[in-house]
Amino acid sequence: MTTETLSRPRAAFNPAWLPRYGVYAAIVLLIVVNIAFTPYFLTLSNLRIQLIQAAPVVIVALGMALVIGTEGIDLSVGSVMALAAAFIPLYLGYGVLAAIIVSLLAGVAIGLINGVLVAKVGLQPIVATLALFVGGRGLAVVISGGQLKDIRNDDLLYLGSGDFLGVPVLVWIAALLVLVVAFVIRRTVFGRRLLAVGGNRPAAELAGLPVKRVLIGVYVFCAVLASIAGLLSVARIQSSDASAVGLLIELSAITAVVVGGTPLTGGRVRVLGTVAGALLMQLVVATMIKHDLPPSTTEMVQAVIILVAVYVARERRTR
Amino acid sequence: MSISLPAFDKGGVVQRQGALAVLVTVVVISLAAFPGFRSADNAGTILVAAAPPMLIALGMTFVIITGGIDLSVGSLYVLGGVIAAWASQYGVVAALAAPLLVCGAIGVLNGILISRTGMAPFIVTLAALLGARGLMRSISDEGSTTFLVRSDVFHDLGTGSLLGIGYPVWLAVVLVGLGVLALNRTRFGHAVHAIGGSEDAAALMGLPVRRIKVWVYLLSGLLAGLAGAINAAKLGSGVTVLGSGMELDAIAAVVIGGTLLTGGSGSIAGTVAGVLLLGVIQNLINQVGNVNSNWQQVISGTFLAAVVVVQTYLVRSRRT
């Protein structure tokens, strides 16, 4: 007991539950405030809209969380979304399945490039993915001819705006992917290796883990999730615009991940926290809009939330 | 995967200045291949266009050598431009002082948060990116108001020239010179290197680690604000839409210049070469008029990847 108190000389307000559950507490608080002060907040249609709008960010943030778990970062996710979106109108003539497969393959290709640059060439993740952040969107615009294309395929549109058992398909898919990622992290060899690589890469190498293969796998995983998000965005907006899909989503995704309590230093991934982080930021934006606050205020509030969340969750300096 | 180096490179010039070597190669080839590239006018265009990114990349070099990163500079660049254009109605001094004051303050805030709380620079400056953009939008009525530059003297700072060379270029040259001196010849510069090499060791040596970090982020904020002001002077207005993504260009230039993102080592000369390289590439893409503008980003991205990969192999083969 005494050593415990000695190692924590400053008795600032920072109870033990706050780092871990602060983001959930913030969501609950925001919901309560909204129920009290925002008209029509607690309607089914509003809740649906919130979930639908958060879904693409949630999906991209899941992949980002895995990459950050390896002490990496992926700036190219927005470009991947744009590429996936650009391929859809091109291949929709061969059927929905063909379009989906091609756009997912685009994600695999980009993920491979990122992964090889990071794992084999040894580039810093931020630099390796910066190249495709710049080049990928350009390529997407070239492929799509720089034009916005309307999507008129009912099967694809069902994914974006349809319902299944009363819940939007988009939300089902996002929820399913959350489960998949949680399962991968908690129950698979790949997940354990991923955390080992992120926690201490030299040790992982000494232990004989296939570090390079794990890293490549993580970047491919992340890019495939991003291309799913691109696909769903196209299906929801009912058009494909390579210069607009996924713009700046890398920042939203990174924000969701860190607000959710995943440290940038790797070795740990908070899957549910990431989902909560994305939902929190979505709720903040929605609340601001409902109360007629301008985008400038929203951005400044977001900045404060990021700082507070990371400050609260920061690792205590031990040793 | 090792590549053998040409025999003439015994001194390791190519290894140490990879970006410079690539820059010289690209310029020589372009001089031979593109008539439009050869004119003195074009050289001036490249240099004037490169001046604001040069200032930002200069500050970023210091930040990265301490092992940090500053994502807020793109927002500060835009914010600085908008504030400078607004303040120019009160004269040229106000037009320069106001952006420096605001952007410097945000830089100090970055530095204090990073050095006092132990939060990652990436996160703190990401928040500053959002915050500064929000501030810029609230000043400019959500981006709908464009302030025109009302001071002729200030406007002249961006467009005028001395000895045929634009003022922005002179400014960049002077500040780069001061930067080189500060980084290589002062105790501040040594402390910047030491902190990037090992923060704990620097603290044990008795260096004021926190204070140095605050200075470094202040420097980065000031230079980004100044770059924005210069750009506003050049354009004659504070443009609210440009400049997002400048932070990534700056990071790219610094990295191409051979500064390691892990900190501890880097050179301003390399950064200068990196900025000019990106500028020349952009200029070449414009020269080859029939290149579809959509391809520009593809070429830039590919080139960035190629240069960085080559750089990495050069650095690695030097170590072994």
Short mmCIF file of N, CA, C and O in Angstrom, two decimals, chain A residues 83-193:
data_model
loop_
_atom_site.label_atom_id
_atom_site.label_comp_id
_atom_site.label_asym_id
_atom_site.label_seq_id
_atom_site.Cartn_x
_atom_site.Cartn_y
_atom_site.Cartn_z
N LEU A 83 -9.64 4.59 -54.44
CA LEU A 83 -9.36 3.60 -55.48
C LEU A 83 -10.47 2.56 -55.56
O LEU A 83 -10.94 2.22 -56.66
N ALA A 84 -10.89 2.07 -54.40
CA ALA A 84 -11.98 1.08 -54.38
C ALA A 84 -13.21 1.68 -55.05
O ALA A 84 -13.89 1.02 -55.86
N ALA A 85 -13.48 2.95 -54.73
CA ALA A 85 -14.65 3.61 -55.31
C ALA A 85 -14.51 3.77 -56.82
O ALA A 85 -15.48 3.64 -57.56
N ALA A 86 -13.27 4.05 -57.27
CA ALA A 86 -13.06 4.29 -58.70
C ALA A 86 -13.28 3.03 -59.52
O ALA A 86 -13.74 3.09 -60.67
N PHE A 87 -12.94 1.88 -58.95
CA PHE A 87 -13.04 0.64 -59.72
C PHE A 87 -14.49 0.16 -59.88
O PHE A 87 -14.81 -0.56 -60.82
N ILE A 88 -15.35 0.55 -58.92
CA ILE A 88 -16.70 -0.01 -58.92
C ILE A 88 -17.49 0.27 -60.21
O ILE A 88 -17.98 -0.67 -60.84
N PRO A 89 -17.59 1.54 -60.64
CA PRO A 89 -18.36 1.77 -61.87
C PRO A 89 -17.75 1.06 -63.08
O PRO A 89 -18.47 0.69 -64.00
N LEU A 90 -16.42 0.86 -63.06
CA LEU A 90 -15.76 0.23 -64.20
C LEU A 90 -16.16 -1.23 -64.35
O LEU A 90 -16.26 -1.76 -65.46
N TYR A 91 -16.36 -1.92 -63.22
CA TYR A 91 -16.59 -3.36 -63.27
C TYR A 91 -18.02 -3.76 -62.94
O TYR A 91 -18.33 -4.94 -62.91
N LEU A 92 -18.86 -2.75 -62.68
CA LEU A 92 -20.24 -3.07 -62.31
C LEU A 92 -20.97 -3.76 -63.45
O LEU A 92 -21.91 -4.53 -63.22
N GLY A 93 -20.51 -3.52 -64.67
CA GLY A 93 -21.11 -4.17 -65.83
C GLY A 93 -20.98 -5.68 -65.79
O GLY A 93 -21.80 -6.40 -66.38
N TYR A 94 -19.97 -6.18 -65.10
CA TYR A 94 -19.76 -7.62 -65.00
C TYR A 94 -20.47 -8.21 -63.78
O TYR A 94 -20.25 -9.35 -63.43
N GLY A 95 -21.24 -7.39 -63.10
CA GLY A 95 -21.95 -7.87 -61.92
C GLY A 95 -21.41 -7.28 -60.64
O GLY A 95 -20.26 -6.83 -60.60
N VAL A 96 -22.25 -7.27 -59.62
CA VAL A 96 -21.86 -6.67 -58.33
C VAL A 96 -20.65 -7.38 -57.75
O VAL A 96 -19.71 -6.76 -57.25
N LEU A 97 -20.67 -8.71 -57.85
CA LEU A 97 -19.61 -9.49 -57.24
C LEU A 97 -18.26 -9.14 -57.84
O LEU A 97 -17.27 -8.94 -57.12
N ALA A 98 -18.24 -9.02 -59.18
CA ALA A 98 -16.98 -8.66 -59.85
C ALA A 98 -16.49 -7.31 -59.36
O ALA A 98 -15.30 -7.13 -59.06
N ALA A 99 -17.40 -6.34 -59.26
CA ALA A 99 -17.01 -4.99 -58.83
C ALA A 99 -16.45 -5.03 -57.42
O ALA A 99 -15.42 -4.39 -57.12
N ILE A 100 -17.13 -5.79 -56.55
CA ILE A 100 -16.66 -5.87 -55.16
C ILE A 100 -15.28 -6.51 -55.10
O ILE A 100 -14.37 -6.03 -54.41
N ILE A 101 -15.12 -7.62 -55.85
CA ILE A 101 -13.84 -8.34 -55.81
C ILE A 101 -12.71 -7.44 -56.31
O ILE A 101 -11.64 -7.35 -55.69
N VAL A 102 -12.96 -6.74 -57.42
CA VAL A 102 -11.89 -5.89 -57.96
C VAL A 102 -11.51 -4.79 -56.97
O VAL A 102 -10.34 -4.51 -56.74
N SER A 103 -12.53 -4.19 -56.34
CA SER A 103 -12.18 -3.09 -55.42
C SER A 103 -11.46 -3.62 -54.19
O SER A 103 -10.58 -2.96 -53.64
N LEU A 104 -11.81 -4.84 -53.75
CA LEU A 104 -11.08 -5.42 -52.62
C LEU A 104 -9.64 -5.77 -53.03
O LEU A 104 -8.70 -5.57 -52.25
N LEU A 105 -9.49 -6.23 -54.28
CA LEU A 105 -8.14 -6.55 -54.76
C LEU A 105 -7.28 -5.29 -54.82
O LEU A 105 -6.07 -5.34 -54.54
N ALA A 106 -7.91 -4.18 -55.17
CA ALA A 106 -7.16 -2.91 -55.17
C ALA A 106 -6.61 -2.66 -53.77
O ALA A 106 -5.46 -2.24 -53.60
N GLY A 107 -7.45 -2.94 -52.76
CA GLY A 107 -6.99 -2.77 -51.38
C GLY A 107 -5.83 -3.71 -51.07
O GLY A 107 -4.83 -3.28 -50.47
N VAL A 108 -5.95 -4.96 -51.49
CA VAL A 108 -4.87 -5.92 -51.24
C VAL A 108 -3.57 -5.42 -51.87
O VAL A 108 -2.50 -5.45 -51.23
N ALA A 109 -3.66 -4.91 -53.11
CA ALA A 109 -2.46 -4.46 -53.82
C ALA A 109 -1.79 -3.32 -53.06
O ALA A 109 -0.57 -3.33 -52.83
N ILE A 110 -2.59 -2.32 -52.65
CA ILE A 110 -2.01 -1.18 -51.93
C ILE A 110 -1.44 -1.63 -50.60
O ILE A 110 -0.36 -1.20 -50.18
N GLY A 111 -2.17 -2.52 -49.92
CA GLY A 111 -1.66 -3.02 -48.64
C GLY A 111 -0.33 -3.73 -48.81
O GLY A 111 0.57 -3.57 -47.99
N LEU A 112 -0.21 -4.50 -49.89
CA LEU A 112 1.05 -5.19 -50.16
C LEU A 112 2.19 -4.19 -50.36
O LEU A 112 3.28 -4.35 -49.82
N ILE A 113 1.90 -3.14 -51.15
CA ILE A 113 2.95 -2.14 -51.40
C ILE A 113 3.38 -1.50 -50.09
O ILE A 113 4.56 -1.43 -49.76
N ASN A 114 2.39 -1.04 -49.30
CA ASN A 114 2.71 -0.43 -48.00
C ASN A 114 3.51 -1.40 -47.13
O ASN A 114 4.52 -1.03 -46.54
N GLY A 115 3.02 -2.64 -47.05
CA GLY A 115 3.64 -3.63 -46.17
C GLY A 115 5.07 -3.92 -46.58
O GLY A 115 5.96 -4.01 -45.74
N VAL A 116 5.30 -4.07 -47.89
CA VAL A 116 6.66 -4.37 -48.37
C VAL A 116 7.57 -3.18 -48.09
O VAL A 116 8.71 -3.35 -47.64
N LEU A 117 7.06 -1.96 -48.34
CA LEU A 117 7.89 -0.78 -48.07
C LEU A 117 8.28 -0.69 -46.60
O LEU A 117 9.40 -0.34 -46.25
N VAL A 118 7.33 -1.03 -45.72
CA VAL A 118 7.62 -0.95 -44.28
C VAL A 118 8.48 -2.12 -43.82
O VAL A 118 9.51 -1.94 -43.16
N ALA A 119 8.08 -3.35 -44.20
CA ALA A 119 8.71 -4.54 -43.64
C ALA A 119 10.03 -4.88 -44.32
O ALA A 119 11.02 -5.17 -43.66
N LYS A 120 10.04 -4.85 -45.66
CA LYS A 120 11.25 -5.31 -46.36
C LYS A 120 12.22 -4.18 -46.64
O LYS A 120 13.42 -4.33 -46.44
N VAL A 121 11.69 -3.04 -47.14
CA VAL A 121 12.60 -1.94 -47.45
C VAL A 121 13.03 -1.23 -46.18
O VAL A 121 14.12 -0.67 -46.11
N GLY A 122 12.15 -1.28 -45.17
CA GLY A 122 12.52 -0.68 -43.90
C GLY A 122 12.21 0.81 -43.80
O GLY A 122 12.84 1.53 -43.04
N LEU A 123 11.24 1.28 -44.61
CA LEU A 123 10.85 2.69 -44.50
C LEU A 123 10.04 2.91 -43.24
O LEU A 123 9.39 2.01 -42.73
N GLN A 124 10.07 4.16 -42.74
CA GLN A 124 9.18 4.52 -41.64
C GLN A 124 7.75 4.46 -42.16
O GLN A 124 7.48 4.95 -43.25
N PRO A 125 6.82 3.89 -41.38
CA PRO A 125 5.44 3.75 -41.86
C PRO A 125 4.84 5.06 -42.38
O PRO A 125 4.15 5.06 -43.40
N ILE A 126 5.13 6.18 -41.69
CA ILE A 126 4.52 7.43 -42.10
C ILE A 126 4.99 7.83 -43.51
O ILE A 126 4.22 8.34 -44.32
N VAL A 127 6.24 7.53 -43.82
CA VAL A 127 6.79 7.88 -45.14
C VAL A 127 6.30 6.89 -46.20
O VAL A 127 5.89 7.28 -47.30
N ALA A 128 6.33 5.61 -45.83
CA ALA A 128 5.93 4.58 -46.78
C ALA A 128 4.49 4.81 -47.23
O ALA A 128 4.16 4.69 -48.42
N THR A 129 3.61 5.16 -46.30
CA THR A 129 2.20 5.31 -46.66
C THR A 129 1.91 6.70 -47.21
O THR A 129 0.89 6.92 -47.84
N LEU A 130 2.85 7.64 -46.97
CA LEU A 130 2.70 8.99 -47.52
C LEU A 130 2.72 8.94 -49.06
O LEU A 130 1.97 9.65 -49.73
N ALA A 131 3.59 8.08 -49.61
CA ALA A 131 3.72 8.00 -51.07
C ALA A 131 2.37 7.61 -51.70
O ALA A 131 1.95 8.19 -52.69
N LEU A 132 1.70 6.64 -51.09
CA LEU A 132 0.42 6.22 -51.65
C LEU A 132 -0.71 7.16 -51.26
O LEU A 132 -1.72 7.24 -51.95
N PHE A 133 -0.54 7.89 -50.17
CA PHE A 133 -1.50 8.95 -49.83
C PHE A 133 -1.52 9.95 -50.98
O PHE A 133 -2.58 10.38 -51.42
N VAL A 134 -0.33 10.31 -51.47
CA VAL A 134 -0.25 11.28 -52.57
C VAL A 134 -0.66 10.62 -53.89
O VAL A 134 -1.53 11.10 -54.61
N GLY A 135 0.00 9.48 -54.19
CA GLY A 135 -0.18 8.87 -55.50
C GLY A 135 -1.48 8.12 -55.67
O GLY A 135 -2.05 8.09 -56.76
N GLY A 136 -1.98 7.52 -54.60
CA GLY A 136 -3.15 6.65 -54.70
C GLY A 136 -4.39 7.39 -55.14
O GLY A 136 -5.13 6.93 -56.02
N ARG A 137 -4.63 8.57 -54.55
CA ARG A 137 -5.82 9.31 -54.94
C ARG A 137 -5.70 9.80 -56.39
O ARG A 137 -6.67 9.78 -57.13
N GLY A 138 -4.47 10.22 -56.76
CA GLY A 138 -4.26 10.62 -58.15
C GLY A 138 -4.61 9.49 -59.10
O GLY A 138 -5.31 9.69 -60.10
N LEU A 139 -4.13 8.29 -58.74
CA LEU A 139 -4.41 7.12 -59.58
C LEU A 139 -5.91 6.87 -59.66
O LEU A 139 -6.46 6.58 -60.74
N ALA A 140 -6.58 7.02 -58.52
CA ALA A 140 -8.04 6.81 -58.50
C ALA A 140 -8.74 7.81 -59.42
O ALA A 140 -9.66 7.45 -60.17
N VAL A 141 -8.28 9.06 -59.40
CA VAL A 141 -8.89 10.08 -60.26
C VAL A 141 -8.61 9.75 -61.72
O VAL A 141 -9.48 9.88 -62.59
N VAL A 142 -7.38 9.30 -62.02
CA VAL A 142 -7.04 8.93 -63.40
C VAL A 142 -7.94 7.79 -63.86
O VAL A 142 -8.51 7.82 -64.96
N ILE A 143 -8.09 6.77 -63.02
CA ILE A 143 -8.88 5.60 -63.39
C ILE A 143 -10.33 5.98 -63.66
O ILE A 143 -10.95 5.52 -64.62
N SER A 144 -10.85 6.86 -62.82
CA SER A 144 -12.26 7.22 -62.98
C SER A 144 -12.45 8.32 -64.01
O SER A 144 -13.58 8.74 -64.26
N GLY A 145 -11.35 8.80 -64.61
CA GLY A 145 -11.48 9.86 -65.59
C GLY A 145 -11.85 11.19 -64.96
O GLY A 145 -12.27 12.13 -65.65
N GLY A 146 -11.72 11.28 -63.65
CA GLY A 146 -12.00 12.55 -62.98
C GLY A 146 -13.47 12.91 -62.94
O GLY A 146 -13.82 14.07 -62.73
N GLN A 147 -14.34 11.94 -63.18
CA GLN A 147 -15.77 12.27 -63.21
C GLN A 147 -16.52 11.57 -62.10
O GLN A 147 -16.15 10.49 -61.67
N LEU A 148 -17.60 12.22 -61.68
CA LEU A 148 -18.49 11.60 -60.72
C LEU A 148 -19.43 10.67 -61.50
O LEU A 148 -20.00 11.06 -62.50
N LYS A 149 -19.53 9.43 -61.03
CA LYS A 149 -20.38 8.48 -61.76
C LYS A 149 -21.52 7.99 -60.87
O LYS A 149 -21.29 7.56 -59.74
N ASP A 150 -22.73 8.04 -61.40
CA ASP A 150 -23.88 7.54 -60.64
C ASP A 150 -23.89 6.02 -60.64
O ASP A 150 -23.51 5.39 -61.62
N ILE A 151 -24.31 5.46 -59.52
CA ILE A 151 -24.40 4.00 -59.41
C ILE A 151 -25.88 3.63 -59.46
O ILE A 151 -26.69 4.13 -58.68
N ARG A 152 -26.24 2.77 -60.43
CA ARG A 152 -27.65 2.38 -60.54
C ARG A 152 -27.79 0.87 -60.44
O ARG A 152 -28.38 0.24 -61.28
N ASN A 153 -27.19 0.28 -59.43
CA ASN A 153 -27.28 -1.16 -59.28
C ASN A 153 -27.94 -1.47 -57.94
O ASN A 153 -27.41 -1.14 -56.88
N ASP A 154 -29.13 -2.07 -57.99
CA ASP A 154 -29.92 -2.24 -56.77
C ASP A 154 -29.22 -3.10 -55.72
O ASP A 154 -29.29 -2.82 -54.53
N ASP A 155 -28.49 -4.13 -56.18
CA ASP A 155 -27.82 -5.01 -55.22
C ASP A 155 -26.76 -4.23 -54.43
O ASP A 155 -26.65 -4.38 -53.21
N LEU A 156 -26.00 -3.40 -55.16
CA LEU A 156 -24.96 -2.63 -54.49
C LEU A 156 -25.59 -1.58 -53.58
O LEU A 156 -25.16 -1.38 -52.44
N LEU A 157 -26.64 -0.92 -54.06
CA LEU A 157 -27.28 0.13 -53.28
C LEU A 157 -27.90 -0.45 -52.01
O LEU A 157 -27.99 0.24 -50.99
N TYR A 158 -28.31 -1.73 -52.07
CA TYR A 158 -28.87 -2.38 -50.88
C TYR A 158 -27.85 -2.38 -49.74
O TYR A 158 -28.19 -2.16 -48.57
N LEU A 159 -26.58 -2.60 -50.10
CA LEU A 159 -25.53 -2.59 -49.09
C LEU A 159 -25.42 -1.24 -48.40
O LEU A 159 -25.11 -1.15 -47.22
N GLY A 160 -25.69 -0.19 -49.15
CA GLY A 160 -25.50 1.15 -48.61
C GLY A 160 -26.72 1.72 -47.92
O GLY A 160 -26.61 2.49 -46.97
N SER A 161 -27.92 1.37 -48.41
CA SER A 161 -29.10 2.01 -47.84
C SER A 161 -30.20 1.02 -47.47
O SER A 161 -31.29 1.44 -47.07
N GLY A 162 -29.92 -0.28 -47.61
CA GLY A 162 -30.95 -1.26 -47.28
C GLY A 162 -31.01 -1.57 -45.79
O GLY A 162 -30.18 -1.11 -45.01
N ASP A 163 -32.04 -2.32 -45.42
CA ASP A 163 -32.22 -2.75 -44.03
C ASP A 163 -32.22 -4.27 -43.94
O ASP A 163 -32.65 -4.94 -44.86
N PHE A 164 -31.73 -4.79 -42.84
CA PHE A 164 -31.84 -6.22 -42.57
C PHE A 164 -32.30 -6.36 -41.13
O PHE A 164 -31.64 -5.85 -40.21
N LEU A 165 -33.46 -6.97 -40.90
CA LEU A 165 -34.04 -7.10 -39.57
C LEU A 165 -34.18 -5.73 -38.90
O LEU A 165 -33.91 -5.57 -37.70
N GLY A 166 -34.52 -4.73 -39.71
CA GLY A 166 -34.77 -3.41 -39.15
C GLY A 166 -33.54 -2.57 -38.86
O GLY A 166 -33.66 -1.45 -38.38
N VAL A 167 -32.37 -3.14 -39.13
CA VAL A 167 -31.14 -2.39 -38.88
C VAL A 167 -30.43 -2.20 -40.22
O VAL A 167 -30.41 -3.14 -41.03
N PRO A 168 -29.86 -1.03 -40.47
CA PRO A 168 -29.20 -0.81 -41.76
C PRO A 168 -28.12 -1.86 -42.04
O PRO A 168 -27.37 -2.22 -41.12
N VAL A 169 -28.04 -2.30 -43.28
CA VAL A 169 -27.05 -3.30 -43.66
C VAL A 169 -25.64 -2.81 -43.34
O VAL A 169 -24.78 -3.56 -42.88
N LEU A 170 -25.44 -1.51 -43.61
CA LEU A 170 -24.15 -0.88 -43.33
C LEU A 170 -23.70 -1.12 -41.88
O LEU A 170 -22.55 -1.43 -41.60
N VAL A 171 -24.65 -0.98 -40.96
CA VAL A 171 -24.34 -1.15 -39.55
C VAL A 171 -24.04 -2.61 -39.23
O VAL A 171 -23.12 -2.92 -38.47
N TRP A 172 -24.81 -3.52 -39.85
CA TRP A 172 -24.51 -4.95 -39.67
C TRP A 172 -23.09 -5.26 -40.11
O TRP A 172 -22.35 -5.95 -39.42
N ILE A 173 -22.72 -4.74 -41.28
CA ILE A 173 -21.38 -5.05 -41.80
C ILE A 173 -20.31 -4.51 -40.87
O ILE A 173 -19.34 -5.21 -40.53
N ALA A 174 -20.51 -3.26 -40.42
CA ALA A 174 -19.52 -2.68 -39.50
C ALA A 174 -19.42 -3.51 -38.22
O ALA A 174 -18.32 -3.82 -37.75
N ALA A 175 -20.57 -3.92 -37.68
CA ALA A 175 -20.58 -4.71 -36.44
C ALA A 175 -19.87 -6.04 -36.66
O ALA A 175 -19.07 -6.49 -35.82
N LEU A 176 -20.14 -6.66 -37.81
CA LEU A 176 -19.49 -7.93 -38.13
C LEU A 176 -17.97 -7.77 -38.18
O LEU A 176 -17.21 -8.57 -37.62
N LEU A 177 -17.53 -6.68 -38.82
CA LEU A 177 -16.09 -6.45 -38.93
C LEU A 177 -15.46 -6.18 -37.56
O LEU A 177 -14.32 -6.58 -37.31
N VAL A 178 -16.21 -5.50 -36.69
CA VAL A 178 -15.71 -5.29 -35.32
C VAL A 178 -15.45 -6.64 -34.66
O VAL A 178 -14.39 -6.87 -34.06
N LEU A 179 -16.42 -7.56 -34.81
CA LEU A 179 -16.26 -8.89 -34.21
C LEU A 179 -15.06 -9.61 -34.82
O LEU A 179 -14.27 -10.23 -34.10
N VAL A 180 -14.92 -9.51 -36.15
CA VAL A 180 -13.81 -10.19 -36.82
C VAL A 180 -12.48 -9.67 -36.27
O VAL A 180 -11.60 -10.45 -35.90
N VAL A 181 -12.35 -8.34 -36.19
CA VAL A 181 -11.08 -7.77 -35.74
C VAL A 181 -10.82 -8.13 -34.27
O VAL A 181 -9.70 -8.48 -33.90
N ALA A 182 -11.88 -8.07 -33.45
CA ALA A 182 -11.71 -8.43 -32.04
C ALA A 182 -11.26 -9.88 -31.93
O ALA A 182 -10.37 -10.21 -31.14
N PHE A 183 -11.85 -10.75 -32.74
CA PHE A 183 -11.48 -12.17 -32.73
C PHE A 183 -10.02 -12.34 -33.16
O PHE A 183 -9.26 -13.06 -32.51
N VAL A 184 -9.65 -11.66 -34.24
CA VAL A 184 -8.28 -11.78 -34.74
C VAL A 184 -7.28 -11.36 -33.67
O VAL A 184 -6.28 -12.03 -33.43
N ILE A 185 -7.57 -10.26 -32.98
CA ILE A 185 -6.63 -9.76 -31.97
C ILE A 185 -6.57 -10.68 -30.75
O ILE A 185 -5.50 -10.97 -30.23
N ARG A 186 -7.74 -11.16 -30.32
CA ARG A 186 -7.75 -11.89 -29.04
C ARG A 186 -7.49 -13.37 -29.18
O ARG A 186 -6.98 -14.00 -28.26
N ARG A 187 -7.87 -13.95 -30.32
CA ARG A 187 -7.90 -15.41 -30.36
C ARG A 187 -7.00 -16.05 -31.41
O ARG A 187 -6.96 -17.26 -31.51
N THR A 188 -6.32 -15.27 -32.22
CA THR A 188 -5.54 -15.91 -33.28
C THR A 188 -4.05 -15.72 -33.05
O THR A 188 -3.61 -14.81 -32.34
N VAL A 189 -3.28 -16.60 -33.66
CA VAL A 189 -1.82 -16.50 -33.60
C VAL A 189 -1.36 -15.20 -34.22
O VAL A 189 -0.48 -14.50 -33.71
N PHE A 190 -2.01 -14.84 -35.35
CA PHE A 190 -1.66 -13.61 -36.03
C PHE A 190 -1.80 -12.41 -35.09
O PHE A 190 -0.93 -11.54 -35.04
N GLY A 191 -2.92 -12.39 -34.34
CA GLY A 191 -3.15 -11.29 -33.42
C GLY A 191 -2.08 -11.21 -32.35
O GLY A 191 -1.59 -10.13 -32.02
N ARG A 192 -1.71 -12.37 -31.80
CA ARG A 192 -0.68 -12.38 -30.76
C ARG A 192 0.65 -11.90 -31.31
O ARG A 192 1.38 -11.13 -30.68
N ARG A 193 0.96 -12.37 -32.52
CA ARG A 193 2.23 -11.96 -33.14
C ARG A 193 2.22 -10.46 -33.41
O ARG A 193 3.22 -9.77 -33.21
#
